CSV table of C-alpha atoms and ligand atoms in Angstrom, one decimal:
chain,number,residue,atom,x,y,z
A,1,MET,CA,0.0,0.0,0.0
A,2,ALA,CA,1.4,3.4,-1.0
A,3,ASN,CA,2.4,5.8,1.9
A,4,LYS,CA,-0.2,8.6,1.9
A,5,ASN,CA,2.4,11.2,2.8
A,6,VAL,CA,4.6,10.6,-0.2
A,7,ILE,CA,5.4,13.5,-2.6
A,8,TRP,CA,5.2,12.0,-6.1
A,9,CYS,CA,7.1,12.9,-9.2
A,10,ASP,CA,4.7,14.2,-11.8
A,11,SER,CA,3.8,11.4,-14.2
A,12,THR,CA,4.7,13.6,-17.2
A,13,ASN,CA,8.3,13.3,-16.1
A,14,LEU,CA,8.1,9.5,-15.9
A,15,THR,CA,7.0,9.2,-19.5
A,16,LYS,CA,9.6,11.5,-21.1
A,17,ASP,CA,11.7,9.9,-23.8
A,18,LEU,CA,15.3,9.6,-22.6
A,19,THR,CA,16.7,7.9,-25.7
A,20,GLY,CA,20.2,9.2,-26.4
A,21,LYS,CA,20.8,10.3,-22.8
A,22,THR,CA,23.5,8.8,-20.5
A,23,TYR,CA,23.3,8.6,-16.7
A,24,ILE,CA,25.6,7.3,-14.0
A,25,VAL,CA,23.9,5.9,-10.8
A,26,THR,CA,26.2,4.8,-7.9
A,27,GLY,CA,24.8,2.0,-5.7
A,28,ALA,CA,22.5,1.1,-8.6
A,29,ASN,CA,22.1,-2.5,-7.5
A,30,SER,CA,20.0,-1.9,-4.5
A,31,GLY,CA,17.1,0.2,-3.0
A,32,VAL,CA,16.7,3.7,-4.2
A,33,GLY,CA,19.5,3.5,-6.7
A,34,PHE,CA,18.0,0.4,-8.3
A,35,GLU,CA,14.6,2.0,-8.6
A,36,THR,CA,16.1,5.2,-10.1
A,37,THR,CA,18.1,3.1,-12.6
A,38,GLN,CA,15.1,1.0,-13.6
A,39,GLN,CA,13.0,4.0,-14.3
A,40,LEU,CA,15.7,5.7,-16.4
A,41,VAL,CA,16.2,2.5,-18.4
A,42,LYS,CA,12.4,2.1,-18.8
A,43,GLN,CA,12.3,5.6,-20.4
A,44,GLY,CA,15.1,4.8,-22.9
A,45,ALA,CA,18.2,6.1,-21.2
A,46,HIS,CA,21.6,4.4,-21.1
A,47,VAL,CA,22.6,4.0,-17.4
A,48,VAL,CA,26.0,3.2,-16.2
A,49,MET,CA,25.6,1.3,-13.0
A,50,ALA,CA,28.5,2.1,-10.6
A,51,CYS,CA,28.5,-1.0,-8.3
A,52,ARG,CA,30.9,-2.0,-5.6
A,53,ARG,CA,29.8,-5.6,-6.2
A,54,VAL,CA,29.6,-6.3,-9.9
A,55,GLU,CA,27.9,-9.6,-9.4
A,56,ALA,CA,25.1,-7.9,-7.4
A,57,GLY,CA,24.8,-5.4,-10.2
A,58,LYS,CA,24.4,-8.1,-12.8
A,59,GLU,CA,21.8,-9.9,-10.7
A,60,ALA,CA,19.8,-6.7,-10.2
A,61,ALA,CA,20.0,-5.7,-13.8
A,62,GLN,CA,18.2,-8.8,-14.9
A,63,ALA,CA,15.0,-6.8,-14.1
A,64,PHE,CA,15.9,-4.4,-16.9
A,65,ASN,CA,15.8,-7.0,-19.7
A,66,GLY,CA,13.2,-6.0,-22.3
A,67,LEU,CA,13.1,-2.4,-21.2
A,68,LYS,CA,13.5,0.4,-23.9
A,69,GLY,CA,16.9,1.6,-22.8
A,70,SER,CA,20.2,0.0,-22.0
A,71,TYR,CA,22.7,-0.4,-19.1
A,72,GLU,CA,26.3,-1.3,-18.4
A,73,ILE,CA,28.0,-2.1,-15.1
A,74,ILE,CA,31.3,-0.7,-14.1
A,75,ALA,CA,33.0,-1.7,-10.8
A,76,CYS,CA,33.4,1.2,-8.4
A,77,ASP,CA,34.1,1.1,-4.7
A,78,LEU,CA,33.6,4.6,-3.5
A,79,ALA,CA,35.6,3.9,-0.4
A,80,ASP,CA,38.7,3.4,-2.5
A,81,LEU,CA,40.0,6.4,-4.5
A,82,GLN,CA,41.9,4.2,-6.9
A,83,SER,CA,38.7,2.3,-7.7
A,84,VAL,CA,36.9,5.6,-8.4
A,85,ARG,CA,39.7,6.7,-10.7
A,86,ALA,CA,39.5,3.4,-12.6
A,87,PHE,CA,35.8,3.9,-12.9
A,88,VAL,CA,36.2,7.4,-14.3
A,89,SER,CA,38.7,6.2,-16.9
A,90,ALA,CA,36.5,3.2,-17.9
A,91,PHE,CA,33.5,5.6,-18.3
A,92,GLN,CA,35.5,8.2,-20.3
A,93,ALA,CA,36.9,5.5,-22.7
A,94,ASN,CA,33.4,5.1,-24.1
A,95,HIS,CA,31.4,8.2,-23.3
A,96,ASN,CA,31.7,11.9,-23.9
A,97,LYS,CA,28.3,13.0,-22.7
A,98,LEU,CA,26.8,12.7,-19.2
A,99,HIS,CA,23.3,14.0,-18.7
A,100,GLY,CA,23.0,13.0,-15.0
A,101,LEU,CA,25.3,11.8,-12.2
A,102,VAL,CA,23.4,10.3,-9.3
A,103,CYS,CA,25.6,10.1,-6.3
A,104,ASN,CA,23.3,7.7,-4.6
A,105,ALA,CA,25.4,5.2,-2.8
A,106,GLY,CA,25.8,5.5,1.0
A,107,MET,CA,26.2,3.5,4.1
A,108,VAL,CA,26.1,3.7,7.9
A,109,ASN,CA,28.7,1.9,9.9
A,110,MET,CA,26.6,-0.4,12.1
A,111,HIS,CA,29.5,-0.9,14.5
A,112,ASN,CA,30.3,1.6,17.2
A,113,GLU,CA,34.0,1.9,16.4
A,114,PRO,CA,35.4,3.7,13.3
A,115,ARG,CA,36.4,1.7,10.2
A,116,TYR,CA,39.1,3.2,8.0
A,117,THR,CA,39.5,2.9,4.2
A,118,LYS,CA,42.9,2.2,2.7
A,119,ASP,CA,43.2,5.9,1.9
A,120,GLY,CA,42.9,6.5,5.7
A,121,PHE,CA,39.4,8.0,5.7
A,122,GLU,CA,36.6,7.2,8.1
A,123,ILE,CA,34.4,4.9,5.9
A,124,THR,CA,31.1,6.8,6.1
A,125,MET,CA,32.6,10.1,5.0
A,126,ALA,CA,34.7,8.3,2.4
A,127,THR,CA,31.7,6.6,0.8
A,128,SER,CA,29.3,9.6,0.9
A,129,ILE,CA,31.7,12.4,0.1
A,130,ASP,CA,35.3,11.7,-0.8
A,131,GLY,CA,34.5,9.0,-3.5
A,132,HIS,CA,31.6,11.0,-4.9
A,133,PHE,CA,33.6,14.3,-4.8
A,134,LEU,CA,36.4,12.7,-6.8
A,135,MET,CA,34.0,11.2,-9.3
A,136,THR,CA,32.0,14.4,-9.8
A,137,GLU,CA,35.0,16.6,-10.1
A,138,SER,CA,36.7,14.2,-12.6
A,139,LEU,CA,33.5,14.2,-14.8
A,140,LEU,CA,32.7,17.9,-14.5
A,141,GLU,CA,34.1,18.8,-17.9
A,142,THR,CA,32.2,16.0,-19.5
A,143,MET,CA,29.0,17.3,-17.8
A,144,LYS,CA,29.7,20.8,-19.0
A,145,ASN,CA,30.3,19.6,-22.5
A,146,THR,CA,26.9,17.8,-22.4
A,147,GLY,CA,25.0,21.1,-22.5
A,148,GLU,CA,22.5,20.3,-19.7
A,149,SER,CA,23.6,18.0,-16.9
A,150,ARG,CA,22.4,17.4,-13.4
A,151,MET,CA,24.3,16.1,-10.4
A,152,LEU,CA,22.3,14.7,-7.5
A,153,ILE,CA,23.8,13.7,-4.1
A,154,LEU,CA,21.8,11.6,-1.6
A,155,SER,CA,21.8,13.2,1.9
A,156,SER,CA,19.4,12.2,4.7
A,157,VAL,CA,17.0,13.6,7.2
A,158,VAL,CA,19.7,12.6,9.8
A,159,HIS,CA,21.9,15.6,8.6
A,160,ALA,CA,19.4,17.9,10.3
A,161,GLY,CA,20.1,16.6,13.8
A,162,ASN,CA,17.8,18.3,16.4
A,163,PRO,CA,17.4,21.9,17.6
A,164,LYS,CA,19.7,21.1,20.5
A,165,ASN,CA,22.4,19.3,18.6
A,166,ARG,CA,22.8,20.1,14.9
A,167,TYR,CA,25.5,18.1,13.1
A,168,GLN,CA,28.4,20.2,11.7
A,169,LEU,CA,31.6,19.5,10.0
A,170,HIS,CA,34.7,19.1,12.3
A,171,PHE,CA,37.3,20.2,9.8
A,172,ASP,CA,40.0,19.5,12.4
A,173,ASP,CA,39.0,15.9,12.6
A,174,LEU,CA,36.7,14.8,9.7
A,175,ASP,CA,37.8,11.2,10.2
A,176,TRP,CA,37.1,10.8,13.9
A,177,LYS,CA,40.7,10.1,14.9
A,178,ASN,CA,40.6,12.5,18.0
A,179,ARG,CA,37.0,12.3,19.0
A,180,LYS,CA,34.9,9.5,20.6
A,181,TYR,CA,33.3,7.8,17.7
A,182,ASN,CA,29.6,7.8,17.2
A,183,ASN,CA,28.4,6.0,14.1
A,184,PHE,CA,25.2,7.9,13.7
A,185,ALA,CA,26.9,11.3,14.2
A,186,ALA,CA,29.5,10.2,11.6
A,187,TYR,CA,26.6,9.5,9.2
A,188,GLY,CA,24.9,12.9,10.1
A,189,GLU,CA,28.2,14.7,9.4
A,190,ALA,CA,28.7,13.0,6.1
A,191,LYS,CA,25.2,13.9,5.1
A,192,VAL,CA,25.8,17.6,6.1
A,193,ALA,CA,28.7,17.4,3.8
A,194,SER,CA,26.5,16.2,1.0
A,195,VAL,CA,24.1,19.1,1.3
A,196,LEU,CA,27.1,21.6,1.4
A,197,TYR,CA,28.8,20.0,-1.7
A,198,ALA,CA,25.6,20.4,-3.8
A,199,LYS,CA,25.4,24.1,-2.8
A,200,GLU,CA,29.1,24.8,-3.5
A,201,LEU,CA,29.1,23.1,-6.9
A,202,SER,CA,25.9,24.9,-7.9
A,203,GLU,CA,27.6,28.2,-7.2
A,204,ARG,CA,30.8,27.2,-9.1
A,205,ALA,CA,28.9,25.7,-12.1
A,206,LYS,CA,26.5,28.6,-12.5
A,207,GLY,CA,25.9,29.4,-16.2
A,208,THR,CA,27.6,26.1,-17.4
A,209,GLY,CA,24.4,24.1,-17.8
A,210,VAL,CA,25.3,21.9,-14.8
A,211,THR,CA,22.8,22.0,-11.9
A,212,THR,CA,23.0,20.2,-8.5
A,213,TYR,CA,20.7,18.8,-5.9
A,214,SER,CA,20.9,17.2,-2.4
A,215,ILE,CA,18.2,14.8,-1.5
A,216,HIS,CA,16.5,13.2,1.5
A,217,PRO,CA,14.8,10.2,-0.2
A,218,GLY,CA,12.4,9.2,2.6
A,219,TRP,CA,12.6,6.3,5.0
A,220,ALA,CA,13.2,3.6,2.4
A,221,ARG,CA,12.6,-0.1,3.2
A,222,SER,CA,15.8,-0.9,1.3
A,223,ASN,CA,18.8,-2.9,2.3
A,224,PHE,CA,20.1,0.2,4.2
A,225,GLY,CA,21.4,-0.4,7.7
A,226,GLY,CA,22.3,-4.0,7.1
A,227,GLY,CA,25.6,-5.4,8.2
A,228,GLY,CA,25.1,-4.9,11.9
A,229,ASN,CA,25.2,-7.6,14.5
A,230,GLY,CA,22.5,-10.2,15.0
A,231,ILE,CA,20.5,-8.1,17.4
A,232,THR,CA,20.4,-5.1,15.1
A,233,LYS,CA,19.4,-7.3,12.2
A,234,ALA,CA,16.6,-9.0,14.2
A,235,LEU,CA,15.4,-5.6,15.4
A,236,MET,CA,15.3,-4.2,11.8
A,237,SER,CA,13.3,-7.2,10.5
A,238,VAL,CA,10.7,-6.8,13.2
A,239,THR,CA,10.4,-3.1,13.0
A,240,LYS,CA,10.3,-2.7,9.2
A,241,PRO,CA,6.7,-3.9,8.8
A,242,ILE,CA,5.5,-2.0,11.8
A,243,PHE,CA,7.0,1.3,10.4
A,244,SER,CA,5.4,0.5,7.1
A,245,LEU,CA,1.9,0.0,8.7
A,246,LEU,CA,2.3,3.2,10.6
A,247,ASN,CA,3.0,5.1,7.4
A,248,PHE,CA,6.5,6.1,8.6
A,249,SER,CA,8.5,4.3,6.0
A,250,ASP,CA,8.4,4.1,2.2
A,251,SER,CA,9.0,1.6,-0.5
A,252,SER,CA,12.3,2.1,-2.4
A,253,TRP,CA,10.1,3.1,-5.4
A,254,GLU,CA,8.5,5.8,-3.3
A,255,SER,CA,11.9,6.9,-2.1
A,256,ALA,CA,13.2,7.2,-5.7
A,257,GLN,CA,10.6,9.9,-6.4
A,258,THR,CA,12.7,12.8,-5.2
A,259,SER,CA,15.7,11.7,-7.3
A,260,LEU,CA,13.5,11.3,-10.4
A,261,HIS,CA,12.0,14.7,-9.9
A,262,CYS,CA,15.4,16.3,-9.6
A,263,LEU,CA,16.7,14.4,-12.7
A,264,LEU,CA,13.7,14.9,-14.9
A,265,SER,CA,11.5,17.8,-14.1
A,266,ASP,CA,11.8,21.2,-15.8
A,267,GLU,CA,11.1,22.8,-12.5
A,268,ALA,CA,14.1,21.4,-10.5
A,269,PRO,CA,16.9,23.4,-12.3
A,270,LYS,CA,15.3,26.6,-11.2
A,271,HIS,CA,16.4,25.6,-7.7
A,272,SER,CA,20.0,24.4,-8.4
A,273,GLY,CA,22.0,23.8,-5.2
A,274,ALA,CA,18.9,23.3,-3.1
A,275,TYR,CA,18.0,20.5,-0.7
A,276,PHE,CA,15.0,18.4,-1.8
A,277,SER,CA,13.2,16.3,0.8
A,278,GLN,CA,10.7,13.6,0.8
A,279,HIS,CA,8.3,13.6,3.8
A,280,SER,CA,9.8,12.2,7.0
A,281,VAL,CA,8.5,11.6,10.4
A,282,LEU,CA,12.1,11.6,11.6
A,283,TYR,CA,12.6,15.4,11.4
A,284,ARG,CA,12.8,16.7,14.9
A,285,ASP,CA,11.6,20.1,13.5
A,286,LYS,CA,7.9,19.4,13.0
A,287,GLN,CA,7.5,22.0,10.3
A,288,CYS,CA,9.8,19.9,8.1
A,289,ARG,CA,8.0,16.7,8.3
A,290,LYS,CA,5.9,17.0,5.1
A,291,GLY,CA,9.1,17.5,3.2
A,292,GLY,CA,9.5,19.9,0.2
A,293,TRP,CA,10.9,20.1,-3.3
A,294,PRO,CA,12.9,22.1,-2.4
A,295,MET,CA,13.0,23.0,1.2
A,296,GLU,CA,15.4,24.8,3.5
A,297,SER,CA,17.4,22.5,5.8
A,298,PRO,CA,16.6,23.3,9.4
A,299,ASN,CA,20.3,22.8,10.2
A,300,PRO,CA,22.1,26.2,9.8
A,301,HIS,CA,25.5,24.3,9.4
A,302,ALA,CA,24.1,22.8,6.2
A,303,ASN,CA,23.4,26.2,4.8
A,304,ASN,CA,26.8,27.8,5.6
A,305,MET,CA,28.5,28.7,2.4
A,306,ALA,CA,31.8,29.4,4.1
A,307,ASP,CA,31.8,25.8,5.3
A,308,ALA,CA,30.7,24.6,1.8
A,309,ARG,CA,33.7,26.3,0.2
A,310,LYS,CA,36.1,25.0,2.9
A,311,LEU,CA,34.8,21.5,2.4
A,312,VAL,CA,35.6,21.6,-1.3
A,313,GLU,CA,39.1,22.9,-0.6
A,314,VAL,CA,39.6,20.2,2.0
A,315,CYS,CA,38.2,17.5,-0.3
A,316,ARG,CA,40.6,18.6,-3.1
A,317,GLN,CA,43.5,17.9,-0.8
A,318,ARG,CA,42.0,14.6,0.5
A,319,VAL,CA,41.5,13.1,-3.0
A,320,GLY,CA,44.6,14.5,-4.5
A,321,LEU,CA,43.0,17.0,-6.9
A,322,HIS,CA,44.9,20.0,-5.5
A,323,ARG,CA,47.9,19.0,-7.6
A,324,PHE,CA,46.1,19.7,-10.9
B,1,NAP,N1,17.0,3.9,3.4
B,1,NAP,C1,16.7,5.1,4.0
B,1,NAP,O1,15.7,5.2,4.8
B,1,NAP,C2,17.5,6.3,3.7
B,1,NAP,C3,17.2,7.5,4.4
B,1,NAP,C4,17.9,8.6,4.1
B,1,NAP,C5,19.0,8.6,3.2
B,1,NAP,N2,19.3,7.4,2.6
B,1,NAP,C6,20.4,7.4,1.6
B,1,NAP,O2,19.9,7.0,0.4
B,1,NAP,C7,21.0,6.4,-0.4
B,1,NAP,C8,20.5,5.0,-0.9
B,1,NAP,O3,20.3,4.2,0.2
B,1,NAP,P1,19.3,2.9,0.1
B,1,NAP,O4,18.2,3.1,1.1
B,1,NAP,O5,18.9,2.6,-1.3
B,1,NAP,O6,20.3,1.8,0.7
B,1,NAP,P2,20.8,0.4,0.1
B,1,NAP,O7,19.6,-0.4,-0.3
B,1,NAP,O8,21.6,-0.1,1.3
B,1,NAP,O9,21.7,0.8,-1.1
B,1,NAP,C9,22.9,1.4,-0.9
B,1,NAP,C10,23.8,1.2,-2.1
B,1,NAP,O10,25.1,1.9,-1.9
B,1,NAP,C11,26.1,0.9,-2.2
B,1,NAP,N3,27.3,1.2,-1.5
B,1,NAP,C12,27.6,1.2,-0.2
B,1,NAP,N4,28.9,1.4,0.0
B,1,NAP,C13,29.5,1.5,-1.2
B,1,NAP,C14,30.8,1.8,-1.7
B,1,NAP,N5,31.8,1.8,-0.8
B,1,NAP,N6,31.0,1.9,-3.0
B,1,NAP,C15,30.0,1.8,-3.9
B,1,NAP,N7,28.8,1.5,-3.5
B,1,NAP,C16,28.5,1.4,-2.2
B,1,NAP,C17,25.5,-0.4,-1.8
B,1,NAP,O11,26.3,-1.4,-2.5
B,1,NAP,P3,26.3,-2.9,-1.9
B,1,NAP,O12,25.0,-3.5,-2.3
B,1,NAP,O13,27.5,-3.6,-2.5
B,1,NAP,O14,26.4,-2.8,-0.4
B,1,NAP,C18,24.1,-0.3,-2.4
B,1,NAP,O15,24.1,-0.5,-3.8
B,1,NAP,C19,22.1,6.3,0.6
B,1,NAP,O16,23.0,7.4,0.3
B,1,NAP,C20,21.5,6.5,1.9
B,1,NAP,O17,22.4,7.1,2.9
B,1,NAP,C21,18.6,6.3,2.8
C-alpha cells in the first residue's frame, strides 16, 4: 500500500523519452539506486551502474531485460580512491556525454567503532563524500560539455540533527581520529557534507548548464542499515513492517521519487543547489515533516556557504586534486 504522505514525481516526467541520454547511478544494484536506474532505463536512457559488487549489479540488472533503454555495469568502490579513478577512466573511454550523475550510494557503519579505508578516511565520510567528490570533479568537464547535466547527491534527514544538537563538519577531525566515535553522528556529518557540496558546486557551475541537488529520499525499506550484529538485524526485520503500517516508511520506489523529480522535471533546475526532501516523520523540527521540493534545511550548518567552500578545498586535498 502506498504511503499517503509521499510526494510523487509528476507522471509527465516519468514518460519523457530519454533515448540518447546517458546517466551514472552509484549504488545502482539496491534500494533507491535500483529503482532510479530501472525508471531511467524504462524511459530509454543508457545507465552506467557504478557498483561495488559487480555480481550484485548483474543480478539486479536482470530486471531491466526487455526495457526500452540499456545499461552497463562498471565496478566502483567509492571507499577506494583508486577504484573511483579506474571507474572514471573506464567511463571516459566510451562516453563523452553525461546527462545526469546520481551520487546515490551510501552506508552507515553499524559498529560503534570507526572503520578506515585504505586511503585513511573514516568509511562513512569516504563513501558519501570523498568518493563522490572525486567522481564528480573528474567528470565535471564532460558534464559541462553535455549542455544540460544534473548532479544529485543523496543526503538524509539525519543531517538535520535536532534543535539542541545540529550536526556540523569538524574540519580539524573529519575522520574521527581524535573524538569519541559515534556512528550515527558520523553518518549525520557525512550527510551535512552532501548538502554543502551540492550548494558549492551549484555556485561554481553557474551558467555552465550543470545543476546540482541534495536529497533526502524518505525512509526507504531498502537494504540500508544491514551489516550490523545479529541483534540489530533482528530488530530491523521486526520493526520494518511496523513502520510501514504506521505510514512512517516508504518503499524504495516511493523513495526514488525525489531523485527522479530532480533528474527529470523542468522545475528542478530553477532551484539548483537546493535541498529536496521527501516527507519524513524523523525530522525533529515538526514543520519539516511534510518535506518539500525544495525546502530549506533546518540545520544552519548545512546552509553555511563558508563551510561549503572550505569542504571543497579540503576534499581537493584529500582526494589529490589540488595538484592539478
Ligand atoms: N534507506 C533510507 O531510509 C535512507 C534514508 C535517508 C537517506 N538514505 C540514503 O539513500 C541512499 C540510498 O540508500 P538505500 O536506502 O537505497 O540503501 P541500500 O539499499 O543499502 O543501497 C545502498 C547502495 O550503496 C552501495 N554502496 C555502499 N557502500 C558503497 C561503496 N563503498 N562503494 C560503492 N557503492 C557502495 C551499496 O552497495 P552494496 O549492495 O554492495 O552494499 C548499495 O548499492 C544512501 O546514500 C543513503 O544514505 C537512505
